Amino acid sequence: MKRLLVAGLLGSVLLSSPAAAQTAAQDLPAILKPLGLTDVEIRPKHGDRGRDILGTLPGGARIEIELDRNDRVEEIEAADRQGFPASGVESLIPEAVRANPSYPGDGTFRKVEFDDREIELEGTHHDGRRFEAEFLPTGELRKIENR
C-alpha cells in the first residue's frame, strides 16, 4: 500500500513538473504556437468534443482556449478579471478584422468567440471604456457597444 501511495505521489509530482508543462506546450496545435504560451495545461472535454487549453501569455496573462474536435479555436477567455492584451492573441484574429479602424487592438480582451459567421470581442479600450464588438470574418463591423 505504501509503495502504491509513493508511486502515486511521485506521478503527481512528475506531472506537475516543468518537463510535463513543456510536453504540454509541445502538444499544442500549430495555430496556437505563435502565442508563446507557457505553463500549459491541456484538458480534454467530455466525449469527442475537443479540449481546453490553459496557458500563460508572454506578458503574464493567464488564458483559457476552447478548441473543437478539429482543433479550431472556439473561444479565448481570460482566467481572471484583468483580461489579456489584444496583441497577445493577434495571430488568431483575421487580418481583415485587425485592419478595421474599429478594431480595439490597443485594448484588453476578456473574451473572444469565433464561429463561421462572426468574431465577438469583449473587453476594455485603452482608455478604460468597456466594449462588446462583433465582426464578420471579412473584417466588416456588425455591431459595437461602448460603455
XYZ file of C-alpha atoms in Angstrom:
147
model
C 0.000 0.000 0.000
C 2.830 2.405 0.879
C 4.501 1.690 -2.458
C 1.282 2.499 -4.284
C 0.919 5.769 -2.374
C 4.552 6.726 -3.032
C 4.172 5.865 -6.724
C 1.020 7.993 -6.913
C 2.713 10.947 -5.231
C 5.754 10.617 -7.483
C 3.494 10.506 -10.535
C 1.674 13.653 -9.475
C 4.981 15.474 -8.880
C 6.233 14.438 -12.300
C 3.018 15.550 -13.999
C 3.245 18.978 -12.397
C 6.920 19.393 -13.233
C 8.326 21.854 -15.788
C 9.061 18.908 -18.079
C 5.367 17.958 -18.088
C 4.415 21.578 -18.816
C 6.950 21.666 -21.640
C 5.480 18.463 -23.080
C 2.004 20.010 -22.887
C 3.275 23.095 -24.745
C 4.719 20.811 -27.424
C 1.297 19.151 -27.801
C -0.369 22.443 -28.755
C -1.932 22.688 -32.213
C 0.166 24.676 -34.704
C -2.323 27.572 -34.708
C -1.573 28.241 -31.008
C 2.240 28.050 -31.159
C 2.689 31.754 -32.156
C 1.026 32.760 -28.865
C 4.144 31.667 -26.958
C 2.125 30.063 -24.158
C 3.866 28.762 -21.051
C 2.541 26.862 -18.023
C 0.278 24.952 -20.405
C -2.412 22.553 -19.222
C -4.427 20.532 -21.726
C -7.804 19.243 -20.580
C -9.910 17.013 -22.818
C -13.621 17.811 -22.982
C -16.165 15.066 -22.346
C -16.690 12.763 -25.278
C -15.130 13.754 -28.573
C -15.877 17.473 -28.259
C -12.350 18.896 -28.317
C -10.215 20.183 -25.486
C -9.484 23.171 -23.300
C -6.031 24.712 -23.171
C -4.939 26.802 -20.207
C -1.759 28.796 -20.594
C 0.106 31.972 -19.791
C 0.829 34.574 -22.469
C 4.341 36.107 -22.586
C 3.113 39.213 -20.721
C 1.859 37.063 -17.826
C -1.889 36.985 -18.565
C -3.473 33.581 -17.978
C -6.000 32.470 -20.622
C -8.245 29.510 -21.400
C -8.715 28.470 -25.022
C -11.560 26.182 -26.071
C -10.859 24.039 -29.126
C -13.380 21.978 -31.051
C -12.705 18.375 -32.040
C -10.794 19.603 -35.134
C -8.550 21.902 -33.039
C -10.281 25.050 -34.284
C -10.395 27.836 -31.726
C -13.941 28.424 -30.464
C -13.235 30.798 -27.586
C -10.460 32.531 -25.680
C -11.250 33.766 -22.205
C -9.241 35.495 -19.501
C -8.659 33.288 -16.494
C -9.070 36.346 -14.257
C -10.843 39.703 -14.342
C -7.728 41.509 -15.578
C -8.138 40.312 -19.156
C -5.351 39.856 -21.681
C -3.803 42.233 -24.213
C -5.328 42.174 -27.683
C -1.783 41.961 -29.040
C -1.304 38.665 -27.187
C -3.807 36.834 -29.409
C -3.455 38.906 -32.568
C -2.214 35.912 -34.587
C -5.664 34.305 -34.164
C -7.654 37.363 -35.306
C -8.117 37.583 -39.095
C -6.083 40.362 -40.720
C -9.262 41.861 -42.208
C -10.708 42.313 -38.699
C -7.475 43.805 -37.322
C -7.376 46.245 -40.253
C -10.825 47.640 -39.423
C -10.452 51.075 -37.752
C -12.978 49.994 -35.099
C -10.875 47.015 -34.017
C -9.701 47.690 -30.431
C -6.154 46.442 -30.963
C -4.745 48.605 -28.179
C -7.268 47.305 -25.667
C -7.603 44.406 -23.296
C -9.878 41.465 -24.068
C -11.856 39.437 -21.548
C -13.318 37.094 -24.154
C -13.019 36.357 -27.877
C -15.506 33.996 -29.552
C -15.071 32.579 -33.042
C -17.622 30.931 -35.287
C -18.110 30.696 -39.037
C -20.325 33.781 -39.152
C -18.659 36.219 -36.762
C -15.986 37.065 -34.243
C -17.186 38.525 -30.947
C -14.881 40.555 -28.721
C -15.484 41.698 -25.142
C -13.060 43.853 -23.250
C -11.831 47.295 -22.345
C -10.477 50.068 -24.569
C -7.083 51.553 -23.681
C -8.930 54.480 -22.019
C -10.890 52.166 -19.688
C -14.249 52.113 -21.526
C -15.771 48.656 -21.825
C -16.859 47.323 -25.216
C -18.566 44.436 -26.950
C -17.997 44.142 -30.693
C -18.990 41.749 -33.469
C -17.050 41.492 -36.722
C -17.615 39.390 -39.800
C -14.585 37.289 -40.785
C -14.270 39.645 -43.774
C -13.492 42.483 -41.356
C -16.836 44.268 -41.531
C -18.041 45.613 -38.184
C -21.531 44.287 -37.418
C -22.044 45.890 -34.042
C -20.143 47.654 -31.297
C -21.359 48.722 -27.873
C -19.207 51.049 -25.796
C -19.973 51.556 -22.117
